[in-house]
Coordinates of C-alpha atoms in Angstrom, one line a residue:
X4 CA 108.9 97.6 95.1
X5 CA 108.6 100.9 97.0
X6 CA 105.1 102.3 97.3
X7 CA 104.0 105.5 99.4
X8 CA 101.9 103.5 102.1
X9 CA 98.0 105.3 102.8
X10 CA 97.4 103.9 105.8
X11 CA 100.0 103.2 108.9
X12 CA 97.1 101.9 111.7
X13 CA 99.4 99.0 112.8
X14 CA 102.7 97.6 112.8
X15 CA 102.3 93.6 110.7
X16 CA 104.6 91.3 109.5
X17 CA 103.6 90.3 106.3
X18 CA 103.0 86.5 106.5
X19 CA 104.4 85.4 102.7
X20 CA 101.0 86.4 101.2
X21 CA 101.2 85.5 97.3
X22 CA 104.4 83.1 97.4
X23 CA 102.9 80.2 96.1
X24 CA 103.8 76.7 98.5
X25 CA 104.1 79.2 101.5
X26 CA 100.3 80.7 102.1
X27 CA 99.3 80.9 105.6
X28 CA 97.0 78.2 106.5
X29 CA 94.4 80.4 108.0
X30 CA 95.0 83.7 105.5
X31 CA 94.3 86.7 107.4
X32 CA 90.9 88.4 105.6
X33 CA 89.5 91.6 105.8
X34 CA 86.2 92.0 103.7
X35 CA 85.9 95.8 102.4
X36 CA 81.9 96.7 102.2
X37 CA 81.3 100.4 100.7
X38 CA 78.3 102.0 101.8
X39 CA 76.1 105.1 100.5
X40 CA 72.7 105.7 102.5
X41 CA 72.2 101.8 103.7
X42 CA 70.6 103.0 106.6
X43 CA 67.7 100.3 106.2
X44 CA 70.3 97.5 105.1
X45 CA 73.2 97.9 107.4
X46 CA 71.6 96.0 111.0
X47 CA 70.8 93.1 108.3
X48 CA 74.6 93.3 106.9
X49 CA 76.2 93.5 110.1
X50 CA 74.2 90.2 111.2
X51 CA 75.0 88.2 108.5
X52 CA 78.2 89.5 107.2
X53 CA 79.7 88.9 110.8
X54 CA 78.4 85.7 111.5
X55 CA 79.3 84.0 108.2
X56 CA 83.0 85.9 109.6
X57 CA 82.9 84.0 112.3
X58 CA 81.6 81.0 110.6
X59 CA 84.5 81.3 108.2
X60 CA 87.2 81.7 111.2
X61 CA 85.7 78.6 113.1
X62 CA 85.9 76.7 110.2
X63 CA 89.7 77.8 109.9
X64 CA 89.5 78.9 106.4
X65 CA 91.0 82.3 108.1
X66 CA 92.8 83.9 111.0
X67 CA 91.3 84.9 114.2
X68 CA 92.2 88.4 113.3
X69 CA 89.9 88.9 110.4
X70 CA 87.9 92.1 109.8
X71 CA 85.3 93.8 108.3
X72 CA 86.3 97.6 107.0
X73 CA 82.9 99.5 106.1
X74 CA 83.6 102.6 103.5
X75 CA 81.1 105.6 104.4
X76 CA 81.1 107.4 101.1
X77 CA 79.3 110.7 102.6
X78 CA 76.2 109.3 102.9
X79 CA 73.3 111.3 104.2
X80 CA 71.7 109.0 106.7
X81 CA 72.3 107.4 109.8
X82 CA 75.1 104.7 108.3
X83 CA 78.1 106.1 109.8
X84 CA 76.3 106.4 113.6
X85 CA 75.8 102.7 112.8
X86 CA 79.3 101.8 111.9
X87 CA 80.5 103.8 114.8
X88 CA 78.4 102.2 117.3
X89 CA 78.9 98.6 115.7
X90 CA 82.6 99.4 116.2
X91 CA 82.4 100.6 119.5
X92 CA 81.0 97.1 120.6
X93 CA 83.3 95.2 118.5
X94 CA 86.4 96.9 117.7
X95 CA 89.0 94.2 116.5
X96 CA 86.3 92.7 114.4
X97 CA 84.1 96.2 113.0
X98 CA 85.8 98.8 111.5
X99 CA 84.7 101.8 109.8
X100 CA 86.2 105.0 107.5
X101 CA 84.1 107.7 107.2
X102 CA 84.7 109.8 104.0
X103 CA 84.6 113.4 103.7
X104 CA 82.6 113.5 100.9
X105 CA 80.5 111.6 98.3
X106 CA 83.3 110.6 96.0
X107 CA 81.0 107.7 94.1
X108 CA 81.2 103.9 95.0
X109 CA 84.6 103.1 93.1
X110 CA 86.8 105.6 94.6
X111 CA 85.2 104.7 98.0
X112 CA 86.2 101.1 97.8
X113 CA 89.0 102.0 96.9
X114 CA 89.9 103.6 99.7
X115 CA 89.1 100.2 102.0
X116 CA 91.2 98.5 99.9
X117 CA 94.3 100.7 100.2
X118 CA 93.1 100.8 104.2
X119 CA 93.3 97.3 104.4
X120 CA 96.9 96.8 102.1
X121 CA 99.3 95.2 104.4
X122 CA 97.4 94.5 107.2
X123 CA 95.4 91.3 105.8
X124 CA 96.3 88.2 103.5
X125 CA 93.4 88.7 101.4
X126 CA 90.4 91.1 100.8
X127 CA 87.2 90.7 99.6
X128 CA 85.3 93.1 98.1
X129 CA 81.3 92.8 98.7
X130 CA 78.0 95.4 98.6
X131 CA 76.1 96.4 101.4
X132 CA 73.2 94.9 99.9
X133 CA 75.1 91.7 100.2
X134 CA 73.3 90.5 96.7
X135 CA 76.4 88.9 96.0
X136 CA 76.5 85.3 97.7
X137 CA 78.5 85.0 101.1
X138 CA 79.1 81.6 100.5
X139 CA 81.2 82.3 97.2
X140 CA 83.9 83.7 99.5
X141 CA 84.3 80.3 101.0
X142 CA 85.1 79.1 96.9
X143 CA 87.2 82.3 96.6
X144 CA 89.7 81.3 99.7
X145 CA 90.2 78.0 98.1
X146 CA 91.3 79.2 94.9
X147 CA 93.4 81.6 97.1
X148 CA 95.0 78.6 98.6
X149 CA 95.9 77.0 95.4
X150 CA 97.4 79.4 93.6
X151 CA 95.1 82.2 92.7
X152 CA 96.3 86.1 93.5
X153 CA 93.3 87.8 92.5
X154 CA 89.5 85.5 92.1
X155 CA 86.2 87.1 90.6
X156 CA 83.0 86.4 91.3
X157 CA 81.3 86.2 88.2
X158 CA 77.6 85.6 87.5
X159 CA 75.9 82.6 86.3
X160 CA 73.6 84.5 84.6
X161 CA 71.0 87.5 84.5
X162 CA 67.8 86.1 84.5
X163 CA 66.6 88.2 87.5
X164 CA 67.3 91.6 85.5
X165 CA 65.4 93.6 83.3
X166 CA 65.2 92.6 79.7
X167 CA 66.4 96.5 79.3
X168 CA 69.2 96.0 81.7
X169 CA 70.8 92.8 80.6
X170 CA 71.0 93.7 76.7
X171 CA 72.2 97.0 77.9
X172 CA 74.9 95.1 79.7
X173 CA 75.5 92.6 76.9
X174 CA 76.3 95.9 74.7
X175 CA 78.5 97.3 77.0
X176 CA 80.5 94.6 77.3
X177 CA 80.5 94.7 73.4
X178 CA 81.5 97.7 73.0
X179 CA 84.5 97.4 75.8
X180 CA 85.9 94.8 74.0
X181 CA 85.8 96.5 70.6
X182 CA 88.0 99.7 72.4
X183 CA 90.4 97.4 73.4
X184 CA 89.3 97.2 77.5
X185 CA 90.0 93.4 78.7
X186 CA 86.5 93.4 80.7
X187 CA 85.6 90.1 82.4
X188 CA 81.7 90.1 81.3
X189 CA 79.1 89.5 84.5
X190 CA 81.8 90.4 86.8
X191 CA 81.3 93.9 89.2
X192 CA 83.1 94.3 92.5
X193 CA 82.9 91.3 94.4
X194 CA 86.4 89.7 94.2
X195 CA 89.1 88.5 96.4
X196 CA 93.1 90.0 95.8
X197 CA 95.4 88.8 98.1
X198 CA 98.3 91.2 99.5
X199 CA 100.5 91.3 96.4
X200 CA 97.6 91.9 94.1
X201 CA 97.2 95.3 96.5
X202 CA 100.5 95.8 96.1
X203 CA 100.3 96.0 91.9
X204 CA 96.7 98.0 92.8
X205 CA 98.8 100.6 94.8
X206 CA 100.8 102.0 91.8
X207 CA 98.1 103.1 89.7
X208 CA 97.9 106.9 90.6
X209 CA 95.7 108.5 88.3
X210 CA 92.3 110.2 88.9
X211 CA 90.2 108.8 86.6
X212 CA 90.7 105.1 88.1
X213 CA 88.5 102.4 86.5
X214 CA 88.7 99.8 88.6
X215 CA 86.9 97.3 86.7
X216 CA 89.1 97.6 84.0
X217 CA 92.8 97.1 86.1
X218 CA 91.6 94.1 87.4
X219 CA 92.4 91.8 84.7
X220 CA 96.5 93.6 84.5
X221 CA 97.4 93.1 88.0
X222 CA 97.7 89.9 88.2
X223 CA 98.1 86.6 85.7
X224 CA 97.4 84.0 88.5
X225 CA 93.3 84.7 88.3
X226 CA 90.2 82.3 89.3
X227 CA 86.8 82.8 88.4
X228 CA 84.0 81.3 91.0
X229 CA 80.2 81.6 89.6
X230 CA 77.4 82.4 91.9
X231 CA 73.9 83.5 91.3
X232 CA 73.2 87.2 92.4
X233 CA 70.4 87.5 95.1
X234 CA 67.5 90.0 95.9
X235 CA 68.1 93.3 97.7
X236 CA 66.5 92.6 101.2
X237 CA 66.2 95.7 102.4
X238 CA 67.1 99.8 101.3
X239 CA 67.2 100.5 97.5
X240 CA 70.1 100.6 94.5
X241 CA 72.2 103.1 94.4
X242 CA 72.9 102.7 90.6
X243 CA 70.5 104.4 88.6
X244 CA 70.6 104.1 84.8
X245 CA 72.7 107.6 85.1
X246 CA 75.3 106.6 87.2
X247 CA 75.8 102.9 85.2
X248 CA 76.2 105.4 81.8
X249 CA 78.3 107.6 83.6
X250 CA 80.4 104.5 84.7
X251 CA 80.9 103.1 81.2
X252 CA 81.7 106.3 79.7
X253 CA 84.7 106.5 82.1
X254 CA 85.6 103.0 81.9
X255 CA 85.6 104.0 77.8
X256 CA 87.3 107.0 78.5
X257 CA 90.0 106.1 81.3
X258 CA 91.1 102.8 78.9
X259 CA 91.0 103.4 75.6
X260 CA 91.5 106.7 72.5
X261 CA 89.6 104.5 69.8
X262 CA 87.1 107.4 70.1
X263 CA 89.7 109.7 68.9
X264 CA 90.4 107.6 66.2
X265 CA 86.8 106.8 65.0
X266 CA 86.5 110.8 65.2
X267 CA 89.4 110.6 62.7
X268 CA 87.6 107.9 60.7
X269 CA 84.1 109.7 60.7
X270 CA 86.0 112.8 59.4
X271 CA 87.6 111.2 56.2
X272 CA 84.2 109.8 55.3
X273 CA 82.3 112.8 55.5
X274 CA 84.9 114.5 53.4
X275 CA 84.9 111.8 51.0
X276 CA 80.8 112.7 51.5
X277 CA 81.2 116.2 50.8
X278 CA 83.2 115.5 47.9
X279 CA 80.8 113.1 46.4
X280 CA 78.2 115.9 47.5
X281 CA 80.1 118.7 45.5
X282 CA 80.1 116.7 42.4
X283 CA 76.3 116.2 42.3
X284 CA 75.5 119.5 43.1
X285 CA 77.7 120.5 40.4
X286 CA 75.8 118.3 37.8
X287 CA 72.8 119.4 39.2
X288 CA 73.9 122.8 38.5
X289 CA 74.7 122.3 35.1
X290 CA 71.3 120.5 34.3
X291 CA 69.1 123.2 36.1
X292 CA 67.9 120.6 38.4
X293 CA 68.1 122.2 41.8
X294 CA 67.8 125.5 43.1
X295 CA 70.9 127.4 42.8
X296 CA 73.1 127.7 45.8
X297 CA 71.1 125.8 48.0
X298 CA 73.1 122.0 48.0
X299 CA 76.3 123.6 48.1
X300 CA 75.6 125.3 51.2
X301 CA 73.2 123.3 53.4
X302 CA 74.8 119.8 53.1
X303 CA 78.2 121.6 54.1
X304 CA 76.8 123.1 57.2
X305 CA 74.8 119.9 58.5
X306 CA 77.6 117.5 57.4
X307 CA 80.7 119.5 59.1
X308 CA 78.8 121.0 61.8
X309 CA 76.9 117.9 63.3
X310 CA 80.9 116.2 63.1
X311 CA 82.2 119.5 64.4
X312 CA 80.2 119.4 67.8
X313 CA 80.8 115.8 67.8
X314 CA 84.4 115.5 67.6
X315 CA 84.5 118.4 70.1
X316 CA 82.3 116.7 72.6
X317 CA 85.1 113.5 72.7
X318 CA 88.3 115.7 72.5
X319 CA 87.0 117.9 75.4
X320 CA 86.4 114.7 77.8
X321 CA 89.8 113.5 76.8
X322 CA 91.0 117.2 77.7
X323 CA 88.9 117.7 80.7
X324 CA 90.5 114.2 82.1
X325 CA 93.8 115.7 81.7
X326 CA 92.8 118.5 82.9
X327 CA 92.0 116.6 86.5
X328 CA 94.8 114.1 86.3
X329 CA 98.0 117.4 86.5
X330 CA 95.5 119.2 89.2
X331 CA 96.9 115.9 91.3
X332 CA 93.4 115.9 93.7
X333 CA 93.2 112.8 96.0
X334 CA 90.6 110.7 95.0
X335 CA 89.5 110.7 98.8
X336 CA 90.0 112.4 101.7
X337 CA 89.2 110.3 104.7
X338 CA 87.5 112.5 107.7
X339 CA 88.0 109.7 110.2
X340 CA 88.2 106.2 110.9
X341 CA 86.7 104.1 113.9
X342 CA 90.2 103.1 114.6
X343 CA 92.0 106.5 114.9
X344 CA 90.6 110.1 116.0
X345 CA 92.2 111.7 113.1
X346 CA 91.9 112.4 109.8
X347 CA 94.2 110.5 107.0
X348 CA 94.3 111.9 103.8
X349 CA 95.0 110.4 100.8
X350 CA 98.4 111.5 99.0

Protein backbone atom coordinates (compact mmCIF):
# COMPACT_ATOMS: atom_id res chain seq x y z
CA UNK A 1 0.00 0.00 0.00
CA UNK A 2 1.72 3.28 -1.19
CA UNK A 3 0.58 6.36 0.62
CA UNK A 4 2.07 10.03 0.17
CA UNK A 5 3.64 10.29 3.75
CA UNK A 6 2.76 14.14 5.68
CA UNK A 7 5.29 14.03 8.01
CA UNK A 8 9.15 12.72 7.50
CA UNK A 9 10.53 14.03 11.27
CA UNK A 10 12.48 10.68 11.75
CA UNK A 11 13.78 7.75 10.21
CA UNK A 12 11.61 4.27 12.31
CA UNK A 13 11.45 0.85 11.65
CA UNK A 14 8.03 -0.12 11.95
CA UNK A 15 7.96 -2.76 14.73
CA UNK A 16 5.07 -5.32 13.20
CA UNK A 17 2.32 -2.99 14.50
CA UNK A 18 -1.13 -4.68 13.68
CA UNK A 19 0.17 -8.42 12.91
CA UNK A 20 -1.61 -10.16 15.34
CA UNK A 21 0.87 -12.87 17.50
CA UNK A 22 3.76 -10.35 16.79
CA UNK A 23 2.82 -6.88 18.77
CA UNK A 24 5.65 -5.34 20.54
CA UNK A 25 5.49 -5.95 24.17
CA UNK A 26 5.87 -2.33 25.18
CA UNK A 27 3.85 -0.64 21.96
CA UNK A 28 5.33 2.48 21.22
CA UNK A 29 2.35 5.34 22.07
CA UNK A 30 1.96 8.68 21.14
CA UNK A 31 -1.22 10.39 22.60
CA UNK A 32 -2.58 13.23 20.07
CA UNK A 33 -4.38 16.15 22.41
CA UNK A 34 -5.91 19.11 20.05
CA UNK A 35 -6.11 22.33 21.60
CA UNK A 36 -8.17 25.65 20.88
CA UNK A 37 -7.64 28.53 23.68
CA UNK A 38 -6.78 26.04 26.71
CA UNK A 39 -4.78 28.57 28.13
CA UNK A 40 -6.33 27.91 31.73
CA UNK A 41 -6.35 24.03 31.14
CA UNK A 42 -3.02 23.27 29.63
CA UNK A 43 -0.44 23.51 33.06
CA UNK A 44 -3.22 21.05 34.55
CA UNK A 45 -3.02 18.77 31.25
CA UNK A 46 0.57 18.73 31.00
CA UNK A 47 0.75 17.50 34.85
CA UNK A 48 -1.45 14.82 34.55
CA UNK A 49 -1.32 13.79 31.05
CA UNK A 50 2.60 13.25 31.52
CA UNK A 51 2.66 11.64 34.64
CA UNK A 52 -0.01 9.06 33.96
CA UNK A 53 2.75 8.78 30.59
CA UNK A 54 5.23 8.01 32.67
CA UNK A 55 3.05 5.89 34.87
CA UNK A 56 2.04 3.94 31.83
CA UNK A 57 5.85 3.41 30.64
CA UNK A 58 7.02 2.30 34.27
CA UNK A 59 4.42 -0.01 34.29
CA UNK A 60 5.70 -1.39 30.78
CA UNK A 61 2.40 -1.15 29.12
CA UNK A 62 4.61 1.07 26.50
CA UNK A 63 8.02 2.02 25.12
CA UNK A 64 10.29 4.38 26.69
CA UNK A 65 9.91 6.44 23.62
CA UNK A 66 6.30 7.45 24.01
CA UNK A 67 5.02 10.92 23.32
CA UNK A 68 2.61 13.41 23.64
CA UNK A 69 1.79 15.58 20.20
CA UNK A 70 -0.31 18.76 21.18
CA UNK A 71 -2.38 20.20 18.04
CA UNK A 72 -2.56 24.21 18.25
CA UNK A 73 -5.55 24.89 16.07
CA UNK A 74 -4.84 28.80 15.87
CA UNK A 75 -5.84 29.54 19.05
CA UNK A 76 -5.84 33.08 20.28
CA UNK A 77 -4.24 32.73 23.71
CA UNK A 78 -1.10 31.82 25.26
CA UNK A 79 -1.43 27.84 24.38
CA UNK A 80 1.23 27.53 21.84
CA UNK A 81 3.93 29.75 24.16
CA UNK A 82 2.98 26.85 26.54
CA UNK A 83 3.51 24.03 24.29
CA UNK A 84 6.73 25.62 23.15
CA UNK A 85 8.11 26.04 26.44
CA UNK A 86 6.83 22.59 27.78
CA UNK A 87 8.74 21.24 24.77
CA UNK A 88 11.73 23.13 25.23
CA UNK A 89 12.16 21.40 28.75
CA UNK A 90 11.11 18.11 27.54
CA UNK A 91 11.70 17.55 24.03
CA UNK A 92 11.58 13.62 23.43
CA UNK A 93 8.61 13.44 25.60
CA UNK A 94 6.40 17.09 24.59
CA UNK A 95 5.80 17.89 21.32
CA UNK A 96 3.81 20.43 19.72
CA UNK A 97 2.37 21.59 15.93
CA UNK A 98 1.20 24.90 15.69
CA UNK A 99 -1.43 25.35 12.92
CA UNK A 100 -1.70 28.23 10.75
CA UNK A 101 -5.06 28.74 11.16
CA UNK A 102 -8.33 27.81 13.03
CA UNK A 103 -9.28 24.99 10.88
CA UNK A 104 -12.03 23.42 13.68
CA UNK A 105 -11.14 20.54 16.14
CA UNK A 106 -11.48 17.57 13.61
CA UNK A 107 -9.21 18.62 10.91
CA UNK A 108 -6.80 19.68 13.73
CA UNK A 109 -6.62 16.19 15.10
CA UNK A 110 -6.23 15.15 12.27
CA UNK A 111 -3.32 16.54 11.57
CA UNK A 112 -1.55 14.85 14.96
CA UNK A 113 -2.68 11.81 13.75
CA UNK A 114 -1.10 11.90 10.27
CA UNK A 115 2.01 13.58 12.44
CA UNK A 116 2.31 10.78 14.53
CA UNK A 117 1.62 7.80 11.42
CA UNK A 118 4.67 5.68 11.42
CA UNK A 119 6.52 6.87 14.14
CA UNK A 120 4.30 5.19 17.05
CA UNK A 121 2.58 1.68 17.61
CA UNK A 122 -0.55 3.22 18.67
CA UNK A 123 -2.30 6.60 19.21
CA UNK A 124 -4.64 7.80 21.35
CA UNK A 125 -6.75 10.38 20.78
CA UNK A 126 -7.86 12.58 24.02
CA UNK A 127 -9.22 16.43 24.80
CA UNK A 128 -7.36 18.99 26.50
CA UNK A 129 -9.93 19.06 29.03
CA UNK A 130 -8.97 15.60 29.68
CA UNK A 131 -12.90 14.78 30.65
CA UNK A 132 -12.31 11.58 29.08
CA UNK A 133 -10.74 9.16 31.80
CA UNK A 134 -6.82 8.60 31.63
CA UNK A 135 -7.16 5.36 33.11
CA UNK A 136 -9.35 4.02 30.06
CA UNK A 137 -6.11 4.13 27.99
CA UNK A 138 -4.59 1.53 30.27
CA UNK A 139 -8.04 -0.81 29.07
CA UNK A 140 -7.52 0.44 25.57
CA UNK A 141 -3.67 -1.02 25.29
CA UNK A 142 -4.98 -4.31 26.46
CA UNK A 143 -7.37 -4.72 23.90
CA UNK A 144 -4.53 -3.41 21.62
CA UNK A 145 -2.54 -6.37 22.81
CA UNK A 146 -5.14 -8.88 22.07
CA UNK A 147 -6.14 -8.32 18.98
CA UNK A 148 -7.82 -4.97 18.57
CA UNK A 149 -6.59 -2.32 15.63
CA UNK A 150 -8.75 0.41 16.37
CA UNK A 151 -10.60 0.61 20.41
CA UNK A 152 -13.32 3.47 21.38
CA UNK A 153 -13.99 4.85 24.34
CA UNK A 154 -17.49 4.90 24.69
CA UNK A 155 -19.64 6.31 27.50
CA UNK A 156 -21.48 4.55 30.15
CA UNK A 157 -23.87 7.02 30.12
CA UNK A 158 -25.02 10.79 30.08
CA UNK A 159 -26.32 11.55 33.29
CA UNK A 160 -24.08 14.54 33.84
CA UNK A 161 -25.56 16.36 30.64
CA UNK A 162 -28.30 18.53 30.08
CA UNK A 163 -31.68 17.04 29.65
CA UNK A 164 -31.56 19.21 26.25
CA UNK A 165 -28.18 17.89 25.35
CA UNK A 166 -28.57 14.22 25.73
CA UNK A 167 -32.13 13.86 23.82
CA UNK A 168 -30.48 16.09 21.37
CA UNK A 169 -27.75 13.50 21.17
CA UNK A 170 -30.13 10.43 21.28
CA UNK A 171 -31.81 12.13 18.00
CA UNK A 172 -28.78 12.56 16.34
CA UNK A 173 -27.68 9.35 16.57
CA UNK A 174 -31.29 8.50 15.28
CA UNK A 175 -31.19 10.31 12.58
CA UNK A 176 -27.41 8.96 11.50
CA UNK A 177 -28.54 5.74 11.46
CA UNK A 178 -31.73 6.36 9.42
CA UNK A 179 -29.13 8.02 6.50
CA UNK A 180 -27.23 5.05 6.45
CA UNK A 181 -23.99 6.52 8.74
CA UNK A 182 -22.58 3.37 10.93
CA UNK A 183 -22.19 5.88 14.10
CA UNK A 184 -21.03 4.15 17.35
CA UNK A 185 -23.56 6.04 19.79
CA UNK A 186 -21.73 7.85 23.07
CA UNK A 187 -18.53 7.58 21.34
CA UNK A 188 -16.53 11.24 20.29
CA UNK A 189 -12.72 11.27 19.82
CA UNK A 190 -11.09 9.48 22.40
CA UNK A 191 -9.90 6.18 20.77
CA UNK A 192 -6.81 4.24 20.36
CA UNK A 193 -5.74 3.07 16.33
CA UNK A 194 -2.74 1.34 16.14
CA UNK A 195 -0.31 1.96 13.02
CA UNK A 196 -2.23 0.10 10.38
CA UNK A 197 -5.46 1.64 11.38
CA UNK A 198 -3.45 5.10 10.35
CA UNK A 199 -2.39 3.57 7.46
CA UNK A 200 -6.32 2.86 6.14
CA UNK A 201 -6.98 6.65 7.87
CA UNK A 202 -4.30 7.96 5.38
CA UNK A 203 -6.15 7.26 2.10
CA UNK A 204 -9.15 9.14 2.76
CA UNK A 205 -8.43 12.46 0.85
CA UNK A 206 -11.40 14.45 0.74
CA UNK A 207 -12.17 17.88 2.28
CA UNK A 208 -15.11 17.38 3.89
CA UNK A 209 -13.63 14.47 6.31
CA UNK A 210 -16.03 13.19 9.03
CA UNK A 211 -14.04 11.57 11.17
CA UNK A 212 -16.52 10.11 13.32
CA UNK A 213 -18.07 8.48 10.71
CA UNK A 214 -14.69 6.51 9.00
CA UNK A 215 -13.97 5.17 12.18
CA UNK A 216 -16.15 2.24 12.16
CA UNK A 217 -14.69 1.25 7.96
CA UNK A 218 -11.08 1.22 8.76
CA UNK A 219 -10.88 -1.49 10.54
CA UNK A 220 -13.03 -4.86 11.48
CA UNK A 221 -10.76 -5.88 14.50
CA UNK A 222 -12.60 -3.03 16.94
CA UNK A 223 -12.97 -2.99 20.94
CA UNK A 224 -15.10 -0.90 22.86
CA UNK A 225 -13.86 0.16 26.62
CA UNK A 226 -16.75 2.21 28.74
CA UNK A 227 -15.76 4.88 31.01
CA UNK A 228 -17.67 7.64 32.70
CA UNK A 229 -16.94 11.20 31.27
CA UNK A 230 -15.50 13.70 33.97
CA UNK A 231 -16.00 17.48 34.78
CA UNK A 232 -14.00 20.16 32.97
CA UNK A 233 -11.52 21.36 35.61
CA UNK A 234 -10.46 24.21 34.40
CA UNK A 235 -11.08 26.76 30.85
CA UNK A 236 -14.48 26.31 29.17
CA UNK A 237 -16.08 24.07 26.05
CA UNK A 238 -15.35 24.82 22.99
CA UNK A 239 -18.48 23.26 21.41
CA UNK A 240 -21.30 25.48 21.53
CA UNK A 241 -24.77 24.26 20.41
CA UNK A 242 -23.58 25.97 16.82
CA UNK A 243 -20.59 24.14 16.20
CA UNK A 244 -22.24 20.48 17.47
CA UNK A 245 -25.19 21.40 14.57
CA UNK A 246 -22.70 22.39 12.33
CA UNK A 247 -20.88 19.01 12.99
CA UNK A 248 -23.89 16.78 12.40
CA UNK A 249 -24.87 18.50 9.39
CA UNK A 250 -21.54 17.56 7.89
CA UNK A 251 -21.35 14.27 9.27
CA UNK A 252 -25.10 14.04 7.31
CA UNK A 253 -23.78 15.67 4.51
CA UNK A 254 -20.12 14.10 4.03
CA UNK A 255 -21.91 10.28 4.44
CA UNK A 256 -24.97 10.02 3.14
CA UNK A 257 -27.57 11.67 -0.29
CA UNK A 258 -30.80 10.30 1.54
CA UNK A 259 -31.53 14.13 1.68
CA UNK A 260 -31.52 14.15 -1.98
CA UNK A 261 -33.80 11.51 -2.10
CA UNK A 262 -36.30 12.51 0.58
CA UNK A 263 -36.22 15.92 -1.60
CA UNK A 264 -37.28 13.59 -4.38
CA UNK A 265 -39.95 11.96 -2.04
CA UNK A 266 -41.27 15.31 -0.63
CA UNK A 267 -41.66 16.38 -4.31
CA UNK A 268 -43.99 13.48 -5.47
CA UNK A 269 -46.18 14.11 -2.45
CA UNK A 270 -46.72 17.55 -2.86
CA UNK A 271 -47.55 16.95 -6.52
CA UNK A 272 -49.90 14.30 -5.64
CA UNK A 273 -51.02 17.34 -3.04
CA UNK A 274 -51.49 19.74 -5.67
CA UNK A 275 -53.31 17.45 -7.65
CA UNK A 276 -55.67 16.51 -5.01
CA UNK A 277 -55.69 20.41 -4.44
CA UNK A 278 -56.70 21.10 -8.10
CA UNK A 279 -59.57 18.81 -7.99
CA UNK A 280 -61.21 20.51 -4.91
CA UNK A 281 -60.81 23.75 -6.11
CA UNK A 282 -62.37 22.61 -9.18
CA UNK A 283 -65.47 21.34 -7.29
CA UNK A 284 -65.39 24.26 -5.37
CA UNK A 285 -65.64 26.19 -8.44
CA UNK A 286 -68.36 24.54 -9.87
CA UNK A 287 -70.55 24.85 -6.52
CA UNK A 288 -69.69 28.63 -6.01
CA UNK A 289 -68.08 27.75 -2.82
CA UNK A 290 -64.91 29.71 -2.84
CA UNK A 291 -63.81 32.78 -4.22
CA UNK A 292 -62.78 32.54 -7.73
CA UNK A 293 -59.16 32.29 -8.48
CA UNK A 294 -57.95 32.37 -5.15
CA UNK A 295 -57.23 28.23 -4.29
CA UNK A 296 -55.86 27.75 -7.54
CA UNK A 297 -53.28 30.21 -7.06
CA UNK A 298 -52.26 30.51 -3.44
CA UNK A 299 -51.93 26.79 -2.55
CA UNK A 300 -49.64 26.47 -5.75
CA UNK A 301 -47.34 29.26 -4.65
CA UNK A 302 -46.97 28.15 -0.82
CA UNK A 303 -46.84 24.40 -1.68
CA UNK A 304 -44.08 24.66 -4.67
CA UNK A 305 -42.35 27.56 -3.36
CA UNK A 306 -41.71 26.54 0.39
CA UNK A 307 -40.34 22.87 -1.46
CA UNK A 308 -38.56 25.04 -4.05
CA UNK A 309 -36.30 26.96 -1.43
CA UNK A 310 -36.11 23.72 0.38
CA UNK A 311 -34.84 21.41 -2.17
CA UNK A 312 -32.41 24.24 -3.13
CA UNK A 313 -31.06 24.77 0.27
CA UNK A 314 -29.86 20.63 0.20
CA UNK A 315 -28.76 20.53 -3.49
CA UNK A 316 -26.57 23.77 -2.93
CA UNK A 317 -24.72 22.14 0.21
CA UNK A 318 -24.20 18.98 -1.86
CA UNK A 319 -22.94 21.46 -4.66
CA UNK A 320 -20.97 23.71 -2.50
CA UNK A 321 -19.09 20.44 -1.04
CA UNK A 322 -18.09 19.59 -4.48
CA UNK A 323 -17.36 22.72 -5.00
CA UNK A 324 -14.46 22.50 -2.20
CA UNK A 325 -13.55 18.93 -2.79
CA UNK A 326 -12.00 19.74 -7.03
CA UNK A 327 -10.47 23.23 -5.41
CA UNK A 328 -8.08 20.35 -3.75
CA UNK A 329 -7.27 22.85 -0.41
CA UNK A 330 -5.26 21.14 2.36
CA UNK A 331 -7.27 20.64 5.23
CA UNK A 332 -4.29 22.19 7.22
CA UNK A 333 -1.35 23.96 6.81
CA UNK A 334 1.04 23.41 9.59
CA UNK A 335 3.14 26.87 10.44
CA UNK A 336 5.53 24.96 12.63
CA UNK A 337 6.26 22.24 14.85
CA UNK A 338 8.39 22.18 18.20
CA UNK A 339 10.43 19.56 16.48
CA UNK A 340 11.42 21.31 13.23
CA UNK A 341 11.93 25.18 12.32
CA UNK A 342 9.98 24.90 9.33
CA UNK A 343 6.87 24.76 8.03
CA UNK A 344 5.18 21.31 6.62
CA UNK A 345 2.29 21.61 4.62
CA UNK A 346 -0.23 19.29 4.08
CA UNK A 347 -0.42 17.86 0.35
Amino acid sequence: MCVDKIFEIEQITRRGAGAKGRRPVQPRLALVIPCYNEEDMLPITFAKIGAFLQALVEQGLCAPDSYLVFVDDGSKDRTWSLIVERSASEPDRFRGIKLASNVGHQNALLSGLFYVTDHCDISVSIDADLQDDLNAIQEMIAAYQAGAELVLGVRKSRDTDTRFKRSSARGFYKMMKWMGVNLVEDHADFRLMSNVALQNLMQYRERNLFLRGLIPILHQDIAFVYYDRLERVAGVSKYPLSKMLMLAWNGVTSFSIKPLRVITAVGLLVFGCSLLMTLYALLGSAVGRVVPGWTSTVIPIYLIGGLNMSAIGVLGEYIGKIFIEVKRRPRFVVDRLTTERNAVDEP
